[in-house]
Amino acid sequence: MTPEQAAMVDFLRQQCAEGIERARSIGNALIAQGALAHLGVSPDKAEARAREGLHGAETRARFFEETIVPYLGTAGPTGRIADQQLRLLTYEHREARGYRDEWHAE
């Protein structure tokens, strides 16, 4: 793994952690007693939405850790694909604090 890739991995790990925490916070707000009653959302539906949001955030983090990180620095197509996926995921967070423009300079 190159130093640049390591920096992107650290950045994305932080983004994933924040995404999971955000999903938990939103989920807690959704299932808070009466929080969505005025919108006609039942407590069961609010809880299901909260679980889905958290599951999505956790799955995204697991995808990153299991299918990208282990293959960074690997020779051949596998390493190139992992690097492209890393850059794609990083670019999705280009507005976040800590993002570096040089990660996607042409």
PDB file of N, CA and C in Angstrom:
ATOM      1  N   MET A   1       0.853  -1.171   0.000  1.00  0.00           N
ATOM      2  CA  MET A   1       0.000   0.000   0.000  1.00  0.00           C
ATOM      3  C   MET A   1       0.901   1.238   0.000  1.00  0.00           C
ATOM      4  N   THR A   2       0.595   2.159  -0.873  1.00  0.00           N
ATOM      5  CA  THR A   2       1.370   3.387  -0.951  1.00  0.00           C
ATOM      6  C   THR A   2       0.982   4.329   0.199  1.00  0.00           C
ATOM      7  N   PRO A   3       1.820   5.309   0.490  1.00  0.00           N
ATOM      8  CA  PRO A   3       1.445   6.298   1.520  1.00  0.00           C
ATOM      9  C   PRO A   3       0.150   7.032   1.164  1.00  0.00           C
ATOM     10  N   GLU A   4      -0.037   7.320  -0.116  1.00  0.00           N
ATOM     11  CA  GLU A   4      -1.272   7.991  -0.539  1.00  0.00           C
ATOM     12  C   GLU A   4      -2.485   7.104  -0.279  1.00  0.00           C
ATOM     13  N   GLN A   5      -2.372   5.831  -0.622  1.00  0.00           N
ATOM     14  CA  GLN A   5      -3.475   4.906  -0.371  1.00  0.00           C
ATOM     15  C   GLN A   5      -3.741   4.786   1.128  1.00  0.00           C
ATOM     16  N   ALA A   6      -2.686   4.727   1.925  1.00  0.00           N
ATOM     17  CA  ALA A   6      -2.848   4.635   3.384  1.00  0.00           C
ATOM     18  C   ALA A   6      -3.597   5.852   3.924  1.00  0.00           C
ATOM     19  N   ALA A   7      -3.285   7.021   3.399  1.00  0.00           N
ATOM     20  CA  ALA A   7      -3.982   8.238   3.823  1.00  0.00           C
ATOM     21  C   ALA A   7      -5.458   8.172   3.439  1.00  0.00           C
ATOM     22  N   MET A   8      -5.748   7.663   2.243  1.00  0.00           N
ATOM     23  CA  MET A   8      -7.140   7.529   1.819  1.00  0.00           C
ATOM     24  C   MET A   8      -7.876   6.497   2.675  1.00  0.00           C
ATOM     25  N   VAL A   9      -7.209   5.405   3.007  1.00  0.00           N
ATOM     26  CA  VAL A   9      -7.813   4.383   3.863  1.00  0.00           C
ATOM     27  C   VAL A   9      -8.156   4.986   5.221  1.00  0.00           C
ATOM     28  N   ASP A  10      -7.232   5.719   5.814  1.00  0.00           N
ATOM     29  CA  ASP A  10      -7.500   6.366   7.106  1.00  0.00           C
ATOM     30  C   ASP A  10      -8.683   7.323   6.997  1.00  0.00           C
ATOM     31  N   PHE A  11      -8.689   8.116   5.934  1.00  0.00           N
ATOM     32  CA  PHE A  11      -9.780   9.064   5.700  1.00  0.00           C
ATOM     33  C   PHE A  11     -11.114   8.323   5.587  1.00  0.00           C
ATOM     34  N   LEU A  12     -11.138   7.254   4.797  1.00  0.00           N
ATOM     35  CA  LEU A  12     -12.392   6.518   4.612  1.00  0.00           C
ATOM     36  C   LEU A  12     -12.828   5.784   5.870  1.00  0.00           C
ATOM     37  N   ARG A  13     -11.901   5.290   6.631  1.00  0.00           N
ATOM     38  CA  ARG A  13     -12.280   4.659   7.903  1.00  0.00           C
ATOM     39  C   ARG A  13     -12.979   5.679   8.805  1.00  0.00           C
ATOM     40  N   GLN A  14     -12.483   6.891   8.819  1.00  0.00           N
ATOM     41  CA  GLN A  14     -13.133   7.946   9.605  1.00  0.00           C
ATOM     42  C   GLN A  14     -14.525   8.249   9.049  1.00  0.00           C
ATOM     43  N   GLN A  15     -14.641   8.318   7.738  1.00  0.00           N
ATOM     44  CA  GLN A  15     -15.940   8.584   7.129  1.00  0.00           C
ATOM     45  C   GLN A  15     -16.935   7.467   7.437  1.00  0.00           C
ATOM     46  N   CYS A  16     -16.462   6.236   7.382  1.00  0.00           N
ATOM     47  CA  CYS A  16     -17.330   5.083   7.694  1.00  0.00           C
ATOM     48  C   CYS A  16     -17.788   5.143   9.149  1.00  0.00           C
ATOM     49  N   ALA A  17     -16.872   5.431  10.042  1.00  0.00           N
ATOM     50  CA  ALA A  17     -17.227   5.525  11.465  1.00  0.00           C
ATOM     51  C   ALA A  17     -18.253   6.627  11.689  1.00  0.00           C
ATOM     52  N   GLU A  18     -18.053   7.760  11.039  1.00  0.00           N
ATOM     53  CA  GLU A  18     -19.008   8.859  11.163  1.00  0.00           C
ATOM     54  C   GLU A  18     -20.354   8.484  10.556  1.00  0.00           C
ATOM     55  N   GLY A  19     -20.328   7.746   9.449  1.00  0.00           N
ATOM     56  CA  GLY A  19     -21.574   7.306   8.814  1.00  0.00           C
ATOM     57  C   GLY A  19     -22.367   6.365   9.707  1.00  0.00           C
ATOM     58  N   ILE A  20     -21.674   5.469  10.373  1.00  0.00           N
ATOM     59  CA  ILE A  20     -22.347   4.553  11.299  1.00  0.00           C
ATOM     60  C   ILE A  20     -22.926   5.329  12.475  1.00  0.00           C
ATOM     61  N   GLU A  21     -22.157   6.243  13.015  1.00  0.00           N
ATOM     62  CA  GLU A  21     -22.656   7.050  14.140  1.00  0.00           C
ATOM     63  C   GLU A  21     -23.846   7.908  13.712  1.00  0.00           C
ATOM     64  N   ARG A  22     -23.777   8.474  12.519  1.00  0.00           N
ATOM     65  CA  ARG A  22     -24.880   9.278  11.990  1.00  0.00           C
ATOM     66  C   ARG A  22     -26.132   8.419  11.833  1.00  0.00           C
ATOM     67  N   ALA A  23     -25.969   7.191  11.303  1.00  0.00           N
ATOM     68  CA  ALA A  23     -27.105   6.287  11.133  1.00  0.00           C
ATOM     69  C   ALA A  23     -27.723   5.935  12.490  1.00  0.00           C
ATOM     70  N   ARG A  24     -26.881   5.726  13.489  1.00  0.00           N
ATOM     71  CA  ARG A  24     -27.397   5.441  14.837  1.00  0.00           C
ATOM     72  C   ARG A  24     -28.186   6.627  15.379  1.00  0.00           C
ATOM     73  N   SER A  25     -27.629   7.827  15.210  1.00  0.00           N
ATOM     74  CA  SER A  25     -28.296   9.028  15.717  1.00  0.00           C
ATOM     75  C   SER A  25     -29.633   9.252  15.026  1.00  0.00           C
ATOM     76  N   ILE A  26     -29.632   9.113  13.720  1.00  0.00           N
ATOM     77  CA  ILE A  26     -30.876   9.284  12.959  1.00  0.00           C
ATOM     78  C   ILE A  26     -31.868   8.204  13.353  1.00  0.00           C
ATOM     79  N   GLY A  27     -31.377   6.981  13.493  1.00  0.00           N
ATOM     80  CA  GLY A  27     -32.252   5.882  13.907  1.00  0.00           C
ATOM     81  C   GLY A  27     -32.875   6.136  15.262  1.00  0.00           C
ATOM     82  N   ASN A  28     -32.067   6.612  16.200  1.00  0.00           N
ATOM     83  CA  ASN A  28     -32.604   6.923  17.524  1.00  0.00           C
ATOM     84  C   ASN A  28     -33.670   8.003  17.448  1.00  0.00           C
ATOM     85  N   ALA A  29     -33.451   8.995  16.590  1.00  0.00           N
ATOM     86  CA  ALA A  29     -34.441  10.055  16.418  1.00  0.00           C
ATOM     87  C   ALA A  29     -35.714   9.504  15.785  1.00  0.00           C
ATOM     88  N   LEU A  30     -35.557   8.587  14.828  1.00  0.00           N
ATOM     89  CA  LEU A  30     -36.733   8.013  14.169  1.00  0.00           C
ATOM     90  C   LEU A  30     -37.600   7.204  15.121  1.00  0.00           C
ATOM     91  N   ILE A  31     -36.961   6.508  16.045  1.00  0.00           N
ATOM     92  CA  ILE A  31     -37.748   5.636  16.917  1.00  0.00           C
ATOM     93  C   ILE A  31     -38.102   6.287  18.258  1.00  0.00           C
ATOM     94  N   ALA A  32     -37.656   7.528  18.434  1.00  0.00           N
ATOM     95  CA  ALA A  32     -38.026   8.236  19.661  1.00  0.00           C
ATOM     96  C   ALA A  32     -39.551   8.319  19.739  1.00  0.00           C
ATOM     97  N   GLN A  33     -40.056   8.172  20.924  1.00  0.00           N
ATOM     98  CA  GLN A  33     -41.500   8.142  21.123  1.00  0.00           C
ATOM     99  C   GLN A  33     -42.174   9.362  20.505  1.00  0.00           C
ATOM    100  N   GLY A  34     -43.031   9.109  19.544  1.00  0.00           N
ATOM    101  CA  GLY A  34     -43.815  10.161  18.914  1.00  0.00           C
ATOM    102  C   GLY A  34     -43.073  11.011  17.901  1.00  0.00           C
ATOM    103  N   ALA A  35     -41.802  10.696  17.617  1.00  0.00           N
ATOM    104  CA  ALA A  35     -41.017  11.559  16.740  1.00  0.00           C
ATOM    105  C   ALA A  35     -41.610  11.667  15.343  1.00  0.00           C
ATOM    106  N   LEU A  36     -42.193  10.586  14.818  1.00  0.00           N
ATOM    107  CA  LEU A  36     -42.736  10.617  13.466  1.00  0.00           C
ATOM    108  C   LEU A  36     -44.253  10.451  13.431  1.00  0.00           C
ATOM    109  N   ALA A  37     -44.888  10.500  14.582  1.00  0.00           N
ATOM    110  CA  ALA A  37     -46.338  10.315  14.639  1.00  0.00           C
ATOM    111  C   ALA A  37     -47.071  11.348  13.775  1.00  0.00           C
ATOM    112  N   HIS A  38     -46.579  12.562  13.757  1.00  0.00           N
ATOM    113  CA  HIS A  38     -47.225  13.617  12.975  1.00  0.00           C
ATOM    114  C   HIS A  38     -47.101  13.374  11.465  1.00  0.00           C
ATOM    115  N   LEU A  39     -46.204  12.483  11.047  1.00  0.00           N
ATOM    116  CA  LEU A  39     -46.060  12.136   9.631  1.00  0.00           C
ATOM    117  C   LEU A  39     -46.780  10.832   9.291  1.00  0.00           C
ATOM    118  N   GLY A  40     -47.422  10.239  10.263  1.00  0.00           N
ATOM    119  CA  GLY A  40     -48.147   8.998  10.031  1.00  0.00           C
ATOM    120  C   GLY A  40     -47.259   7.769   9.922  1.00  0.00           C
ATOM    121  N   VAL A  41     -46.058   7.831  10.465  1.00  0.00           N
ATOM    122  CA  VAL A  41     -45.141   6.698  10.437  1.00  0.00           C
ATOM    123  C   VAL A  41     -45.289   5.938  11.752  1.00  0.00           C
ATOM    124  N   SER A  42     -45.614   4.674  11.646  1.00  0.00           N
ATOM    125  CA  SER A  42     -45.796   3.863  12.848  1.00  0.00           C
ATOM    126  C   SER A  42     -44.454   3.597  13.509  1.00  0.00           C
ATOM    127  N   PRO A  43     -44.479   3.311  14.802  1.00  0.00           N
ATOM    128  CA  PRO A  43     -43.225   2.976  15.497  1.00  0.00           C
ATOM    129  C   PRO A  43     -42.508   1.780  14.861  1.00  0.00           C
ATOM    130  N   ASP A  44     -43.251   0.790  14.389  1.00  0.00           N
ATOM    131  CA  ASP A  44     -42.635  -0.374  13.749  1.00  0.00           C
ATOM    132  C   ASP A  44     -41.896   0.016  12.470  1.00  0.00           C
ATOM    133  N   LYS A  45     -42.522   0.873  11.659  1.00  0.00           N
ATOM    134  CA  LYS A  45     -41.872   1.320  10.419  1.00  0.00           C
ATOM    135  C   LYS A  45     -40.661   2.195  10.722  1.00  0.00           C
ATOM    136  N   ALA A  46     -40.773   3.037  11.724  1.00  0.00           N
ATOM    137  CA  ALA A  46     -39.643   3.890  12.103  1.00  0.00           C
ATOM    138  C   ALA A  46     -38.473   3.029  12.564  1.00  0.00           C
ATOM    139  N   GLU A  47     -38.762   2.005  13.348  1.00  0.00           N
ATOM    140  CA  GLU A  47     -37.700   1.119  13.815  1.00  0.00           C
ATOM    141  C   GLU A  47     -37.069   0.352  12.655  1.00  0.00           C
ATOM    142  N   ALA A  48     -37.892  -0.096  11.706  1.00  0.00           N
ATOM    143  CA  ALA A  48     -37.366  -0.806  10.535  1.00  0.00           C
ATOM    144  C   ALA A  48     -36.468   0.110   9.711  1.00  0.00           C
ATOM    145  N   ARG A  49     -36.875   1.343   9.522  1.00  0.00           N
ATOM    146  CA  ARG A  49     -36.048   2.301   8.771  1.00  0.00           C
ATOM    147  C   ARG A  49     -34.734   2.570   9.490  1.00  0.00           C
ATOM    148  N   ALA A  50     -34.788   2.663  10.789  1.00  0.00           N
ATOM    149  CA  ALA A  50     -33.580   2.891  11.574  1.00  0.00           C
ATOM    150  C   ALA A  50     -32.621   1.715  11.421  1.00  0.00           C
ATOM    151  N   ARG A  51     -33.147   0.490  11.508  1.00  0.00           N
ATOM    152  CA  ARG A  51     -32.307  -0.697  11.350  1.00  0.00           C
ATOM    153  C   ARG A  51     -31.705  -0.758   9.950  1.00  0.00           C
ATOM    154  N   GLU A  52     -32.496  -0.436   8.930  1.00  0.00           N
ATOM    155  CA  GLU A  52     -32.001  -0.455   7.552  1.00  0.00           C
ATOM    156  C   GLU A  52     -30.882   0.559   7.352  1.00  0.00           C
ATOM    157  N   GLY A  53     -31.033   1.739   7.898  1.00  0.00           N
ATOM    158  CA  GLY A  53     -29.998   2.764   7.765  1.00  0.00           C
ATOM    159  C   GLY A  53     -28.694   2.340   8.419  1.00  0.00           C
ATOM    160  N   LEU A  54     -28.789   1.785   9.608  1.00  0.00           N
ATOM    161  CA  LEU A  54     -27.591   1.328  10.309  1.00  0.00           C
ATOM    162  C   LEU A  54     -26.965   0.143   9.583  1.00  0.00           C
ATOM    163  N   HIS A  55     -27.793  -0.775   9.124  1.00  0.00           N
ATOM    164  CA  HIS A  55     -27.278  -1.930   8.383  1.00  0.00           C
ATOM    165  C   HIS A  55     -26.540  -1.470   7.122  1.00  0.00           C
ATOM    166  N   GLY A  56     -27.101  -0.502   6.417  1.00  0.00           N
ATOM    167  CA  GLY A  56     -26.452   0.021   5.212  1.00  0.00           C
ATOM    168  C   GLY A  56     -25.088   0.632   5.508  1.00  0.00           C
ATOM    169  N   ALA A  57     -24.997   1.421   6.571  1.00  0.00           N
ATOM    170  CA  ALA A  57     -23.726   2.054   6.934  1.00  0.00           C
ATOM    171  C   ALA A  57     -22.695   1.006   7.349  1.00  0.00           C
ATOM    172  N   GLU A  58     -23.129   0.017   8.120  1.00  0.00           N
ATOM    173  CA  GLU A  58     -22.205  -1.030   8.548  1.00  0.00           C
ATOM    174  C   GLU A  58     -21.763  -1.907   7.381  1.00  0.00           C
ATOM    175  N   THR A  59     -22.670  -2.184   6.457  1.00  0.00           N
ATOM    176  CA  THR A  59     -22.337  -2.996   5.290  1.00  0.00           C
ATOM    177  C   THR A  59     -21.339  -2.271   4.397  1.00  0.00           C
ATOM    178  N   ARG A  60     -21.501  -0.987   4.233  1.00  0.00           N
ATOM    179  CA  ARG A  60     -20.563  -0.189   3.432  1.00  0.00           C
ATOM    180  C   ARG A  60     -19.159  -0.236   4.045  1.00  0.00           C
ATOM    181  N   ALA A  61     -19.073  -0.115   5.358  1.00  0.00           N
ATOM    182  CA  ALA A  61     -17.775  -0.191   6.035  1.00  0.00           C
ATOM    183  C   ALA A  61     -17.159  -1.578   5.871  1.00  0.00           C
ATOM    184  N   ARG A  62     -17.970  -2.618   6.003  1.00  0.00           N
ATOM    185  CA  ARG A  62     -17.467  -3.984   5.845  1.00  0.00           C
ATOM    186  C   ARG A  62     -17.017  -4.236   4.406  1.00  0.00           C
ATOM    187  N   PHE A  63     -17.764  -3.735   3.428  1.00  0.00           N
ATOM    188  CA  PHE A  63     -17.379  -3.852   2.023  1.00  0.00           C
ATOM    189  C   PHE A  63     -15.996  -3.250   1.807  1.00  0.00           C
ATOM    190  N   PHE A  64     -15.793  -2.067   2.332  1.00  0.00           N
ATOM    191  CA  PHE A  64     -14.519  -1.376   2.203  1.00  0.00           C
ATOM    192  C   PHE A  64     -13.389  -2.192   2.827  1.00  0.00           C
ATOM    193  N   GLU A  65     -13.584  -2.649   4.045  1.00  0.00           N
ATOM    194  CA  GLU A  65     -12.532  -3.363   4.766  1.00  0.00           C
ATOM    195  C   GLU A  65     -12.247  -4.750   4.188  1.00  0.00           C
ATOM    196  N   GLU A  66     -13.262  -5.400   3.637  1.00  0.00           N
ATOM    197  CA  GLU A  66     -13.083  -6.777   3.176  1.00  0.00           C
ATOM    198  C   GLU A  66     -12.769  -6.915   1.689  1.00  0.00           C
ATOM    199  N   THR A  67     -13.198  -5.958   0.887  1.00  0.00           N
ATOM    200  CA  THR A  67     -13.019  -6.136  -0.558  1.00  0.00           C
ATOM    201  C   THR A  67     -12.074  -5.135  -1.208  1.00  0.00           C
ATOM    202  N   ILE A  68     -11.653  -4.134  -0.457  1.00  0.00           N
ATOM    203  CA  ILE A  68     -10.743  -3.132  -1.019  1.00  0.00           C
ATOM    204  C   ILE A  68      -9.410  -3.121  -0.273  1.00  0.00           C
ATOM    205  N   VAL A  69      -9.456  -2.870   1.016  1.00  0.00           N
ATOM    206  CA  VAL A  69      -8.222  -2.694   1.796  1.00  0.00           C
ATOM    207  C   VAL A  69      -7.247  -3.863   1.640  1.00  0.00           C
ATOM    208  N   PRO A  70      -7.704  -5.125   1.716  1.00  0.00           N
ATOM    209  CA  PRO A  70      -6.728  -6.223   1.634  1.00  0.00           C
ATOM    210  C   PRO A  70      -6.008  -6.322   0.291  1.00  0.00           C
ATOM    211  N   TYR A  71      -6.561  -5.715  -0.743  1.00  0.00           N
ATOM    212  CA  TYR A  71      -6.007  -5.871  -2.085  1.00  0.00           C
ATOM    213  C   TYR A  71      -5.210  -4.665  -2.569  1.00  0.00           C
ATOM    214  N   LEU A  72      -5.140  -3.629  -1.753  1.00  0.00           N
ATOM    215  CA  LEU A  72      -4.335  -2.466  -2.129  1.00  0.00           C
ATOM    216  C   LEU A  72      -2.869  -2.869  -2.140  1.00  0.00           C
ATOM    217  N   GLY A  73      -2.187  -2.502  -3.194  1.00  0.00           N
ATOM    218  CA  GLY A  73      -0.781  -2.850  -3.338  1.00  0.00           C
ATOM    219  C   GLY A  73      -0.553  -4.192  -4.001  1.00  0.00           C
ATOM    220  N   THR A  74      -1.634  -4.898  -4.308  1.00  0.00           N
ATOM    221  CA  THR A  74      -1.528  -6.177  -5.000  1.00  0.00           C
ATOM    222  C   THR A  74      -1.176  -5.914  -6.458  1.00  0.00           C
ATOM    223  N   ALA A  75      -0.318  -6.740  -7.014  1.00  0.00           N
ATOM    224  CA  ALA A  75       0.080  -6.581  -8.418  1.00  0.00           C
ATOM    225  C   ALA A  75      -1.065  -6.979  -9.344  1.00  0.00           C
ATOM    226  N   GLY A  76      -1.049  -6.423 -10.527  1.00  0.00           N
ATOM    227  CA  GLY A  76      -1.986  -6.814 -11.569  1.00  0.00           C
ATOM    228  C   GLY A  76      -3.345  -6.163 -11.436  1.00  0.00           C
ATOM    229  N   PRO A  77      -4.326  -6.744 -12.136  1.00  0.00           N
ATOM    230  CA  PRO A  77      -5.660  -6.148 -12.178  1.00  0.00           C
ATOM    231  C   PRO A  77      -6.316  -6.009 -10.807  1.00  0.00           C
ATOM    232  N   THR A  78      -6.083  -6.960  -9.923  1.00  0.00           N
ATOM    233  CA  THR A  78      -6.708  -6.900  -8.600  1.00  0.00           C
ATOM    234  C   THR A  78      -6.296  -5.638  -7.857  1.00  0.00           C
ATOM    235  N   GLY A  79      -5.023  -5.313  -7.877  1.00  0.00           N
ATOM    236  CA  GLY A  79      -4.538  -4.105  -7.210  1.00  0.00           C
ATOM    237  C   GLY A  79      -5.052  -2.838  -7.870  1.00  0.00           C
ATOM    238  N   ARG A  80      -5.113  -2.845  -9.201  1.00  0.00           N
ATOM    239  CA  ARG A  80      -5.623  -1.663  -9.920  1.00  0.00           C
ATOM    240  C   ARG A  80      -7.101  -1.445  -9.611  1.00  0.00           C
ATOM    241  N   ILE A  81      -7.876  -2.532  -9.572  1.00  0.00           N
ATOM    242  CA  ILE A  81      -9.304  -2.407  -9.274  1.00  0.00           C
ATOM    243  C   ILE A  81      -9.498  -1.901  -7.846  1.00  0.00           C
ATOM    244  N   ALA A  82      -8.738  -2.446  -6.898  1.00  0.00           N
ATOM    245  CA  ALA A  82      -8.849  -1.990  -5.509  1.00  0.00           C
ATOM    246  C   ALA A  82      -8.514  -0.502  -5.407  1.00  0.00           C
ATOM    247  N   ASP A  83      -7.478  -0.057  -6.126  1.00  0.00           N
ATOM    248  CA  ASP A  83      -7.111   1.356  -6.112  1.00  0.00           C
ATOM    249  C   ASP A  83      -8.220   2.212  -6.711  1.00  0.00           C
ATOM    250  N   GLN A  84      -8.823   1.775  -7.796  1.00  0.00           N
ATOM    251  CA  GLN A  84      -9.919   2.530  -8.403  1.00  0.00           C
ATOM    252  C   GLN A  84     -11.121   2.605  -7.467  1.00  0.00           C
ATOM    253  N   GLN A  85     -11.438   1.493  -6.800  1.00  0.00           N
ATOM    254  CA  GLN A  85     -12.550   1.497  -5.854  1.00  0.00           C
ATOM    255  C   GLN A  85     -12.259   2.431  -4.680  1.00  0.00           C
ATOM    256  N   LEU A  86     -11.019   2.397  -4.196  1.00  0.00           N
ATOM    257  CA  LEU A  86     -10.621   3.285  -3.108  1.00  0.00           C
ATOM    258  C   LEU A  86     -10.818   4.747  -3.506  1.00  0.00           C
ATOM    259  N   ARG A  87     -10.354   5.093  -4.689  1.00  0.00           N
ATOM    260  CA  ARG A  87     -10.476   6.482  -5.152  1.00  0.00           C
ATOM    261  C   ARG A  87     -11.935   6.878  -5.367  1.00  0.00           C
ATOM    262  N   LEU A  88     -12.741   5.954  -5.861  1.00  0.00           N
ATOM    263  CA  LEU A  88     -14.165   6.223  -6.062  1.00  0.00           C
ATOM    264  C   LEU A  88     -14.856   6.492  -4.726  1.00  0.00           C
ATOM    265  N   LEU A  89     -14.619   5.616  -3.762  1.00  0.00           N
ATOM    266  CA  LEU A  89     -15.239   5.811  -2.452  1.00  0.00           C
ATOM    267  C   LEU A  89     -14.749   7.090  -1.788  1.00  0.00           C
ATOM    268  N   THR A  90     -13.476   7.395  -1.932  1.00  0.00           N
ATOM    269  CA  THR A  90     -12.927   8.615  -1.354  1.00  0.00           C
ATOM    270  C   THR A  90     -13.566   9.843  -1.997  1.00  0.00           C
ATOM    271  N   TYR A  91     -13.705   9.813  -3.318  1.00  0.00           N
ATOM    272  CA  TYR A  91     -14.253  10.954  -4.045  1.00  0.00           C
ATOM    273  C   TYR A  91     -15.685  11.271  -3.612  1.00  0.00           C
ATOM    274  N   GLU A  92     -16.423  10.257  -3.200  1.00  0.00           N
ATOM    275  CA  GLU A  92     -17.793  10.485  -2.727  1.00  0.00           C
ATOM    276  C   GLU A  92     -17.824  11.381  -1.494  1.00  0.00           C
ATOM    277  N   HIS A  93     -16.692  11.523  -0.820  1.00  0.00           N
ATOM    278  CA  HIS A  93     -16.606  12.341   0.391  1.00  0.00           C
ATOM    279  C   HIS A  93     -15.758  13.587   0.170  1.00  0.00           C
ATOM    280  N   ARG A  94     -15.711  14.069  -1.049  1.00  0.00           N
ATOM    281  CA  ARG A  94     -14.823  15.182  -1.401  1.00  0.00           C
ATOM    282  C   ARG A  94     -15.152  16.478  -0.660  1.00  0.00           C
ATOM    283  N   GLU A  95     -16.338  16.585  -0.099  1.00  0.00           N
ATOM    284  CA  GLU A  95     -16.700  17.799   0.648  1.00  0.00           C
ATOM    285  C   GLU A  95     -16.359  17.672   2.130  1.00  0.00           C
ATOM    286  N   ALA A  96     -15.894  16.510   2.547  1.00  0.00           N
ATOM    287  CA  ALA A  96     -15.614  16.278   3.973  1.00  0.00           C
ATOM    288  C   ALA A  96     -14.271  16.857   4.377  1.00  0.00           C
ATOM    289  N   ARG A  97     -14.191  17.234   5.627  1.00  0.00           N
ATOM    290  CA  ARG A  97     -12.935  17.718   6.195  1.00  0.00           C
ATOM    291  C   ARG A  97     -11.902  16.592   6.097  1.00  0.00           C
ATOM    292  N   GLY A  98     -10.719  16.911   5.641  1.00  0.00           N
ATOM    293  CA  GLY A  98      -9.658  15.924   5.522  1.00  0.00           C
ATOM    294  C   GLY A  98      -9.461  15.385   4.122  1.00  0.00           C
ATOM    295  N   TYR A  99     -10.417  15.661   3.232  1.00  0.00           N
ATOM    296  CA  TYR A  99     -10.283  15.220   1.844  1.00  0.00           C
ATOM    297  C   TYR A  99      -9.162  16.013   1.169  1.00  0.00           C
ATOM    298  N   ARG A 100      -8.392  15.354   0.331  1.00  0.00           N
ATOM    299  CA  ARG A 100      -7.303  16.025  -0.387  1.00  0.00           C
ATOM    300  C   ARG A 100      -7.564  15.965  -1.893  1.00  0.00           C
ATOM    301  N   ASP A 101      -7.553  17.108  -2.535  1.00  0.00           N
ATOM    302  CA  ASP A 101      -7.794  17.174  -3.975  1.00  0.00           C
ATOM    303  C   ASP A 101      -6.788  16.339  -4.780  1.00  0.00           C
ATOM    304  N   GLU A 102      -5.551  16.247  -4.299  1.00  0.00           N
ATOM    305  CA  GLU A 102      -4.541  15.506  -5.070  1.00  0.00           C
ATOM    306  C   GLU A 102      -4.849  14.018  -5.184  1.00  0.00           C
ATOM    307  N   TRP A 103      -5.777  13.511  -4.386  1.00  0.00           N
ATOM    308  CA  TRP A 103      -6.155  12.100  -4.500  1.00  0.00           C
ATOM    309  C   TRP A 103      -6.830  11.811  -5.835  1.00  0.00           C
ATOM    310  N   HIS A 104      -7.331  12.861  -6.475  1.00  0.00           N
ATOM    311  CA  HIS A 104      -8.021  12.662  -7.752  1.00  0.00           C
ATOM    312  C   HIS A 104      -7.516  13.561  -8.852  1.00  0.00           C
ATOM    313  N   ALA A 105      -6.332  14.087  -8.691  1.00  0.00           N
ATOM    314  CA  ALA A 105      -5.734  14.907  -9.734  1.00  0.00           C
ATOM    315  C   ALA A 105      -5.406  14.030 -10.936  1.00  0.00           C
ATOM    316  N   GLU A 106      -5.627  14.550 -12.097  1.00  0.00           N
ATOM    317  CA  GLU A 106      -5.366  13.783 -13.327  1.00  0.00           C
ATOM    318  C   GLU A 106      -3.952  13.985 -13.790  1.00  0.00           C
TER     319      GLU A 106
END
